[in-house]
Short mmCIF file of N, CA and C in Angstrom, two decimals:
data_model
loop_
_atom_site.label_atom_id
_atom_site.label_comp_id
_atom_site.label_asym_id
_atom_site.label_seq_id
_atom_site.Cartn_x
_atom_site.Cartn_y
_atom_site.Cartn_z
N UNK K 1 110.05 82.21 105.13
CA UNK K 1 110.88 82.83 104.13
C UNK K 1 111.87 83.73 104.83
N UNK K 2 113.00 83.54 103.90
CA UNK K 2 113.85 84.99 104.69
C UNK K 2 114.46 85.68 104.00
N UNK K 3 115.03 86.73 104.54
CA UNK K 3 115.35 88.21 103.52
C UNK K 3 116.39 88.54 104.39
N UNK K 4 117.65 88.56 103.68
CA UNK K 4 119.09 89.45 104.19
C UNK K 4 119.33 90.69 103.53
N UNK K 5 119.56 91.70 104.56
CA UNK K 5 119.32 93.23 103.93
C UNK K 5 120.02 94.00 104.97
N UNK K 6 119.86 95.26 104.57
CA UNK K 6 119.92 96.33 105.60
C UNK K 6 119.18 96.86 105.97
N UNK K 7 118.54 97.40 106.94
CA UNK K 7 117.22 98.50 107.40
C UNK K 7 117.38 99.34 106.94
N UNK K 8 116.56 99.94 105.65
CA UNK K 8 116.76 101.59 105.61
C UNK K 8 115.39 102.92 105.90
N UNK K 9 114.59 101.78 106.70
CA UNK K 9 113.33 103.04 107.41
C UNK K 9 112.85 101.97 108.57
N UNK K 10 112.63 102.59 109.47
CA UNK K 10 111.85 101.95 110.53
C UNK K 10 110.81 103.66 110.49
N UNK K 11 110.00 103.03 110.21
CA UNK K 11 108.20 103.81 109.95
C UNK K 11 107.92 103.59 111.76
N UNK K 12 106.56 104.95 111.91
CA UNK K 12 106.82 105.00 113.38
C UNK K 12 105.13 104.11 113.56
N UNK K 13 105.14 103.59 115.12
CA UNK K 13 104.59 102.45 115.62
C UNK K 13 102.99 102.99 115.33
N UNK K 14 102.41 101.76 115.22
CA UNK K 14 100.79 102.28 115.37
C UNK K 14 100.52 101.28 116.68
N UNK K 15 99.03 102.13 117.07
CA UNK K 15 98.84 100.96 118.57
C UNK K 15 97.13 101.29 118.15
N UNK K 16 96.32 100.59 119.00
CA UNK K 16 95.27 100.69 118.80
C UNK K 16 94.42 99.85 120.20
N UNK K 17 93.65 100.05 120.40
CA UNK K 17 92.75 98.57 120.70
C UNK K 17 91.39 98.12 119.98
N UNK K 18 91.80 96.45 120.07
CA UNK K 18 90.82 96.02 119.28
C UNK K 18 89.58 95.96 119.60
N UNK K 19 88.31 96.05 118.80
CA UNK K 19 87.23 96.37 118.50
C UNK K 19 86.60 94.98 119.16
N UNK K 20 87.23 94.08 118.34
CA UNK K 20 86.34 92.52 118.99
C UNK K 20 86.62 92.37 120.62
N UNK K 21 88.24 92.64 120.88
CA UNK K 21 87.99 91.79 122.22
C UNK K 21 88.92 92.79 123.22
N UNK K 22 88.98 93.98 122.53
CA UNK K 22 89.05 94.83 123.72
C UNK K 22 90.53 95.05 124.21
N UNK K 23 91.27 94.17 123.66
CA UNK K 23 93.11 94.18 124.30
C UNK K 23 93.61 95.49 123.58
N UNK K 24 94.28 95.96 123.89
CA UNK K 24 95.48 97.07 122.58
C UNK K 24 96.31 96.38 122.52
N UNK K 25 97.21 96.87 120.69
CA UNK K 25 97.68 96.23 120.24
C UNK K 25 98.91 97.43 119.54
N UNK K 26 100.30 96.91 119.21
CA UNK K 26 101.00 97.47 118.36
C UNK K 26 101.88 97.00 117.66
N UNK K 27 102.08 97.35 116.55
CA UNK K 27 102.42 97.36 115.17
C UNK K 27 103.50 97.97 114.78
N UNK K 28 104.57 97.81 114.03
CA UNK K 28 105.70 98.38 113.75
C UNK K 28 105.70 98.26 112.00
N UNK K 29 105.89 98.93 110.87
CA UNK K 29 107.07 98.44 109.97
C UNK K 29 108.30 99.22 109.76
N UNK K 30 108.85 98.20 109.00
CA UNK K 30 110.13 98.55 108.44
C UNK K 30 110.33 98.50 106.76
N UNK K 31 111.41 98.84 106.35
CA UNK K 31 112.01 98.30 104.94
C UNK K 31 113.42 98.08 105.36
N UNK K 32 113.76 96.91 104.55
CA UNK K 32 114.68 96.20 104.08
C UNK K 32 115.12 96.11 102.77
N UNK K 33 116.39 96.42 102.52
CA UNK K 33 116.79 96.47 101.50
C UNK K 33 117.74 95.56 101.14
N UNK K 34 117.30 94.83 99.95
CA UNK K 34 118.17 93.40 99.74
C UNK K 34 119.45 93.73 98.57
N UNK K 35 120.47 93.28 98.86
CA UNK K 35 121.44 93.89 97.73
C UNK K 35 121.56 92.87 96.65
N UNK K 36 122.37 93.60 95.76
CA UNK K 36 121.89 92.74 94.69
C UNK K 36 122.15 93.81 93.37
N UNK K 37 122.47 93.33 91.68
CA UNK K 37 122.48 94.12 91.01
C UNK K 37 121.50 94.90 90.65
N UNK K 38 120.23 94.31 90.89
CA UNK K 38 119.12 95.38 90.99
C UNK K 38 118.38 95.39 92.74
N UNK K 39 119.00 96.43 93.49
CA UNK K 39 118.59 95.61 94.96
C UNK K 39 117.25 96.04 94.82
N UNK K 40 116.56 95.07 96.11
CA UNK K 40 115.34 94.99 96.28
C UNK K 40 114.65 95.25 97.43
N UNK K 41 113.54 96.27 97.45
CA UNK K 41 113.21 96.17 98.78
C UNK K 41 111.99 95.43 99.41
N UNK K 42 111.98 95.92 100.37
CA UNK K 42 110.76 95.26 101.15
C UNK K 42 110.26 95.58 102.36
N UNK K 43 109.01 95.51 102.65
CA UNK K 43 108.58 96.26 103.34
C UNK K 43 107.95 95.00 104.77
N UNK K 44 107.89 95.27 106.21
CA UNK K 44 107.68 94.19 106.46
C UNK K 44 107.17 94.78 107.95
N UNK K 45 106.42 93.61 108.60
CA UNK K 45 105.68 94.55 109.86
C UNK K 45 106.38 93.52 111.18
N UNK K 46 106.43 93.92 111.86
CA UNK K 46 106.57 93.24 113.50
C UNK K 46 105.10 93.86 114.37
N UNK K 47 104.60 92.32 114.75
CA UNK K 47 103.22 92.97 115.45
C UNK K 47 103.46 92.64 117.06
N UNK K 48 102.83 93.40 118.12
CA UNK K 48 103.24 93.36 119.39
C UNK K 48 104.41 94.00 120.25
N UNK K 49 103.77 94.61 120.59
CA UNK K 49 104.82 95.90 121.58
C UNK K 49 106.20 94.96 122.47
N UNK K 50 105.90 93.76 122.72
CA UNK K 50 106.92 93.47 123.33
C UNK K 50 108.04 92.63 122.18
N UNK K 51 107.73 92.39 121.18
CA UNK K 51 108.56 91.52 120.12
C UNK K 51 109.30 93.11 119.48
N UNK K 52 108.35 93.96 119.22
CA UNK K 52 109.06 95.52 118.73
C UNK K 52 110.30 95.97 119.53
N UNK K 53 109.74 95.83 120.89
CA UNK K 53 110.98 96.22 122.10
C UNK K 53 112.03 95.11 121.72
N UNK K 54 111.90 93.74 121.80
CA UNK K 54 112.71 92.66 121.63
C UNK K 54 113.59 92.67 120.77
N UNK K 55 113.38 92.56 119.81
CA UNK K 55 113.71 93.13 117.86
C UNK K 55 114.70 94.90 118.09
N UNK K 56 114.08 95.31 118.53
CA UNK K 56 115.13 96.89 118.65
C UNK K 56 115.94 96.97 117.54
N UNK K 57 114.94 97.06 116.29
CA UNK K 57 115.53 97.23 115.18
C UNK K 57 116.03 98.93 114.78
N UNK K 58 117.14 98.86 114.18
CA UNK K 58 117.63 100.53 114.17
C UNK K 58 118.13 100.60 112.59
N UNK K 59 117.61 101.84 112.18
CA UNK K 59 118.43 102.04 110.60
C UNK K 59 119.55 101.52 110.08
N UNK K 60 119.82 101.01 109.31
CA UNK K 60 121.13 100.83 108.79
C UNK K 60 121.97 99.35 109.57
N UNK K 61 120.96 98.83 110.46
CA UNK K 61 121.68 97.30 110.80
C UNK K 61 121.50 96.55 109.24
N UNK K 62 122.33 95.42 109.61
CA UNK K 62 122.27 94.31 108.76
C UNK K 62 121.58 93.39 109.44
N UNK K 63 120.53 92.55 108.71
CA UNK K 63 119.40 91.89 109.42
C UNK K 63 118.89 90.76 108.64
N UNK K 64 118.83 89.67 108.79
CA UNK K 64 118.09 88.65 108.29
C UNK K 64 116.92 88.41 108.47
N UNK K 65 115.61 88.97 108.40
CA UNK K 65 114.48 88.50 108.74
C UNK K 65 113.69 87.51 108.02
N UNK K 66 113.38 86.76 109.44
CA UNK K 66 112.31 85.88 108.64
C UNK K 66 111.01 85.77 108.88
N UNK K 67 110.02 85.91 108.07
CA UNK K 67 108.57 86.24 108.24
C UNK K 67 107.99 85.25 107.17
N UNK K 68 106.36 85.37 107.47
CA UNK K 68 105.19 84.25 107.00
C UNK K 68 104.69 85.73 105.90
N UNK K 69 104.20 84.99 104.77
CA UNK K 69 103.05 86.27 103.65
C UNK K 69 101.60 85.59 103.91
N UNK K 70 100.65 86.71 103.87
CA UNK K 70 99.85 86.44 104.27
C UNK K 70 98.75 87.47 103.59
N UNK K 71 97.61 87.02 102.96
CA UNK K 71 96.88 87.90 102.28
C UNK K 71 95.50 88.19 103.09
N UNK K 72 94.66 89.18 102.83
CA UNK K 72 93.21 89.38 103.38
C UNK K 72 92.49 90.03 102.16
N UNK K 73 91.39 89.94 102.40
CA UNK K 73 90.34 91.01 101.42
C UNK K 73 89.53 91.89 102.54
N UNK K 74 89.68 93.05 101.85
CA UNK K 74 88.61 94.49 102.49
C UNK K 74 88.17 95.15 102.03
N UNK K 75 86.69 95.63 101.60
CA UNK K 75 85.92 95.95 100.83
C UNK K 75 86.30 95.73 99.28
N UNK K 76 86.47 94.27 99.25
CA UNK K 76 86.61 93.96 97.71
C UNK K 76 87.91 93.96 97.05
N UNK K 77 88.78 94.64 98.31
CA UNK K 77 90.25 94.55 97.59
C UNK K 77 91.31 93.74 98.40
N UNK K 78 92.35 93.47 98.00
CA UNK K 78 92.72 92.05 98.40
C UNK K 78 94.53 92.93 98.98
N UNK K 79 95.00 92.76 100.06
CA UNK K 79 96.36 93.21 100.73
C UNK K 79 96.93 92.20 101.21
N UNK K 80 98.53 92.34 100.92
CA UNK K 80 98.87 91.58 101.85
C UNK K 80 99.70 92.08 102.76
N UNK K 81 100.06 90.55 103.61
CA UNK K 81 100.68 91.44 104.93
C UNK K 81 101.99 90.51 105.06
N UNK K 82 103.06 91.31 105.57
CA UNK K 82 104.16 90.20 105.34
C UNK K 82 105.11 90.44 107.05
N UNK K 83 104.74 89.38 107.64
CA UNK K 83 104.75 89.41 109.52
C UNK K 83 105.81 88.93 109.53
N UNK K 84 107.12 89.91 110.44
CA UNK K 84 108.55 89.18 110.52
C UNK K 84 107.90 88.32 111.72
N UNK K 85 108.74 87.09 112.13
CA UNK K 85 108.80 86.28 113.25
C UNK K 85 109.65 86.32 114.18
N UNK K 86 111.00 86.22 113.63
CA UNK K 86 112.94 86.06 113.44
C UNK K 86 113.13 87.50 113.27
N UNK K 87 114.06 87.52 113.87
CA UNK K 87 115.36 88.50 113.03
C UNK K 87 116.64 88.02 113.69
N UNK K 88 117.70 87.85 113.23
CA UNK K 88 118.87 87.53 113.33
C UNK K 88 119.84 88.52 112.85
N UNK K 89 120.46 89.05 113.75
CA UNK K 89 121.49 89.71 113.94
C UNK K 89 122.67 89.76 112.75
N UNK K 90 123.30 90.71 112.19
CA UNK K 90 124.75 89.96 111.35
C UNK K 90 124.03 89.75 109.89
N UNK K 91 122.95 88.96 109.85
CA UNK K 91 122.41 88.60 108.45
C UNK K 91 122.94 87.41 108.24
N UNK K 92 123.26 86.56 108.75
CA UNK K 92 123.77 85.32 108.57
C UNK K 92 122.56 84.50 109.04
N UNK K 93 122.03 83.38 108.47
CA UNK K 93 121.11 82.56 108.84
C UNK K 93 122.05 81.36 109.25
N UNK K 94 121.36 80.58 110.26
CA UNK K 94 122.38 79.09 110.52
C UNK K 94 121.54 78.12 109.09
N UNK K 95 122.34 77.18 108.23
CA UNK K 95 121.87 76.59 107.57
C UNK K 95 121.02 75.22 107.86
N UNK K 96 119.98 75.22 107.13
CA UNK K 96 119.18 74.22 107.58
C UNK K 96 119.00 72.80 106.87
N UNK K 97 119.25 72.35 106.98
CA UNK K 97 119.12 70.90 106.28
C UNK K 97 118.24 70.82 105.00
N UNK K 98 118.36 70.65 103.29
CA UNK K 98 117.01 70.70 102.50
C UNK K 98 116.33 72.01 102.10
N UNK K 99 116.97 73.26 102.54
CA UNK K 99 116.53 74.61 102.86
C UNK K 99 117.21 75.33 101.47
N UNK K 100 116.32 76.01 100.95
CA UNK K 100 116.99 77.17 99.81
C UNK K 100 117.65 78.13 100.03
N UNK K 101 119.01 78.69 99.53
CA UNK K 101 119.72 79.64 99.56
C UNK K 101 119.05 81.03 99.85
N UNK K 102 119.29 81.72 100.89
CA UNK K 102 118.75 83.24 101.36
C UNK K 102 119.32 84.21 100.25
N UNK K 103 118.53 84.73 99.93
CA UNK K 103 118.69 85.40 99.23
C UNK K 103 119.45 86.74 99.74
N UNK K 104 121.09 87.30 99.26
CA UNK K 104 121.35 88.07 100.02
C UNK K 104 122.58 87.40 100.10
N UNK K 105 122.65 86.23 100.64
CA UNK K 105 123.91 85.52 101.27
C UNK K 105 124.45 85.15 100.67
N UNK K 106 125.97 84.39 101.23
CA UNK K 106 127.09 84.26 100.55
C UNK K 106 126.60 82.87 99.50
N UNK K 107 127.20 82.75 97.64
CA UNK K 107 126.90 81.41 97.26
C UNK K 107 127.47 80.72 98.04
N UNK K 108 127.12 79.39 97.36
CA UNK K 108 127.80 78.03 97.60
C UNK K 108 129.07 78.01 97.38
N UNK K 109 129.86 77.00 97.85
CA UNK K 109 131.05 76.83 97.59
C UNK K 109 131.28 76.68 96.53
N UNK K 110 132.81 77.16 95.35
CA UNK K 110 133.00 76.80 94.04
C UNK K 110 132.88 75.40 94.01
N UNK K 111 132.43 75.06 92.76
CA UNK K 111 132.27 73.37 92.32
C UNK K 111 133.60 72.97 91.70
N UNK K 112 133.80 71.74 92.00
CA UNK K 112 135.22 71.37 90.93
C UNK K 112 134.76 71.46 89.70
N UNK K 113 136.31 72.28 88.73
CA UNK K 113 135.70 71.99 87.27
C UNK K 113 135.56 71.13 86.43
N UNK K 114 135.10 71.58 85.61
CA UNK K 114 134.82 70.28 84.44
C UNK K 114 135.80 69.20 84.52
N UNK K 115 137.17 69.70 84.46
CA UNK K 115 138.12 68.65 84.04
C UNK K 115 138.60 67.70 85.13
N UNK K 116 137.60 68.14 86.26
CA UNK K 116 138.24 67.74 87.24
C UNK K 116 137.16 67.15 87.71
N UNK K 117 136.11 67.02 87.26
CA UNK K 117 135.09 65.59 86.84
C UNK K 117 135.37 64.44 86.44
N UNK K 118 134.57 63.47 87.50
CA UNK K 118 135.27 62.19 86.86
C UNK K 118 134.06 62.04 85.52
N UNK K 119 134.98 61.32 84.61
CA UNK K 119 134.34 60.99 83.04
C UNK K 119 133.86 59.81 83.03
N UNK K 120 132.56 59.70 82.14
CA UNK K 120 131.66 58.43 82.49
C UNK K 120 131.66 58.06 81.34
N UNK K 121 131.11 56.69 81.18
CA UNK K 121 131.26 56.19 79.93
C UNK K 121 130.11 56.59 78.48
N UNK K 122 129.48 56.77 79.42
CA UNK K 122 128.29 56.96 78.41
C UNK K 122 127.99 58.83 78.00
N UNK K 123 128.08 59.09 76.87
CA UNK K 123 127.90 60.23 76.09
C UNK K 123 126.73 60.76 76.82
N UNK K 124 126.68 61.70 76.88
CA UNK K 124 125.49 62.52 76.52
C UNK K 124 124.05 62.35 76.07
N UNK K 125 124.87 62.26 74.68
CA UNK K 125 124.17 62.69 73.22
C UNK K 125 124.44 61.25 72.42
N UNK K 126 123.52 60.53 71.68
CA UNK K 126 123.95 59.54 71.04
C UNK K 126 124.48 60.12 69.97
N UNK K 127 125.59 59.19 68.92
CA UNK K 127 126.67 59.41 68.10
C UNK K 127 125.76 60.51 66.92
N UNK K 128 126.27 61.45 65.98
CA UNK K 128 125.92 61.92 64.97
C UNK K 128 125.05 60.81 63.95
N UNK K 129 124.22 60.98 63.30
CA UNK K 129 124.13 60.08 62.44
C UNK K 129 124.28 60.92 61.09
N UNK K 130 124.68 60.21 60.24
CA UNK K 130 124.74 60.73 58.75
C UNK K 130 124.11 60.91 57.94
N UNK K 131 124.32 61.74 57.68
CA UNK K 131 123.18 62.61 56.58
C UNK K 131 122.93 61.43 55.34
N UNK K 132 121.80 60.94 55.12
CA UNK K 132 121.06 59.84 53.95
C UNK K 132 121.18 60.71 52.96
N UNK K 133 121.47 59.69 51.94
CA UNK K 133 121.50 60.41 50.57
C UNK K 133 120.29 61.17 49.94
N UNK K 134 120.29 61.75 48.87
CA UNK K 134 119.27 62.72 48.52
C UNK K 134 117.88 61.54 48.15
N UNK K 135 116.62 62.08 48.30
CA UNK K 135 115.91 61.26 48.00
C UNK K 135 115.14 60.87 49.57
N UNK K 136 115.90 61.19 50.61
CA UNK K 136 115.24 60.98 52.05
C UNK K 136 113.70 60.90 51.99
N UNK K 137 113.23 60.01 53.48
CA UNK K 137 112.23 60.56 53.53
C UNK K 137 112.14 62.02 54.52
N UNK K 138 113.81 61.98 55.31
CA UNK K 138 113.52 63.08 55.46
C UNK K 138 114.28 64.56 55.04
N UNK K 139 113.49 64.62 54.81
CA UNK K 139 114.01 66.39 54.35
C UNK K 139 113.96 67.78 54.84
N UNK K 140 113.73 67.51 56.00
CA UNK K 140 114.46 68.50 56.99
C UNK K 140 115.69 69.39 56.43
N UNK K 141 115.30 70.53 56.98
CA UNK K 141 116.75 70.91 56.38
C UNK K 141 118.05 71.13 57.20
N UNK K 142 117.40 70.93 58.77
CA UNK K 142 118.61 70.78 59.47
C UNK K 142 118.85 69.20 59.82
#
């Protein structure tokens, strides 16, 4: 999935080491803010100290990220987690073949209009039919 926005918090790093196998580990998030008449935000993590360094994400860039959602349960309650992968610079994604519009980005190109459709032979809608005299069986009233 991806999200075109601006950064408006980079939250500060957590590190840790893990319990099972002993490596340390660190963690970043951010929010992103998607524009829009009601903009939208979002909140999103980069895991690993060297993708954090890589990424050198800073307030107020324009950023396309793209990340996987991903849910867990912990003591009975259910979180999710939403892991950037990507980030691309500018906020421009390259387009992908079959791929849905980013939300954020520029539409599609205008369509030719109506009139400037070629006209086919066949209607729509088959012809009106006429209202049967009183006595129908049907009596509908539209």
């Amino acid at each position: 999935m991806d999200l075109t926005g601006k950064i408006i918090a980079v939250l500060p790093a957590s590190s840790g080491v893990s319990a099972r196998t002993g490596n340390s580990w660190m963690s970043q998030d951010y929010v992103i803010e998607v524009p829009g008449q009601y903009p939208r935000k979002c909140l999103f993590r980069i895991f690993g100290e060297d993708r954090i360094k890589q990424f050198n994400i800073q307030p107020g860039e324009d950023l396309t990220v793209q990340f996987d959602i991903d849910a867990h349960e912990y003591n009975g309650r259910w979180f999710n987690d939403i892991r950037a992968f990507n980030i691309i610079r500018g906020g421009v994604v390259p387009p992908v073949a079959g791929a849905a519009p980013v939300a954020g980005a520029a539409p599609f190109p205008p369509q030719p209009a109506a009139a400037e459709a070629p006209q086919s032979s066949a209607a729509p809608f088959p012809p009106a039919q006429e209202p049967a005299g009183e006595g129908s069986a049907d009596d509908l009233p539209f």
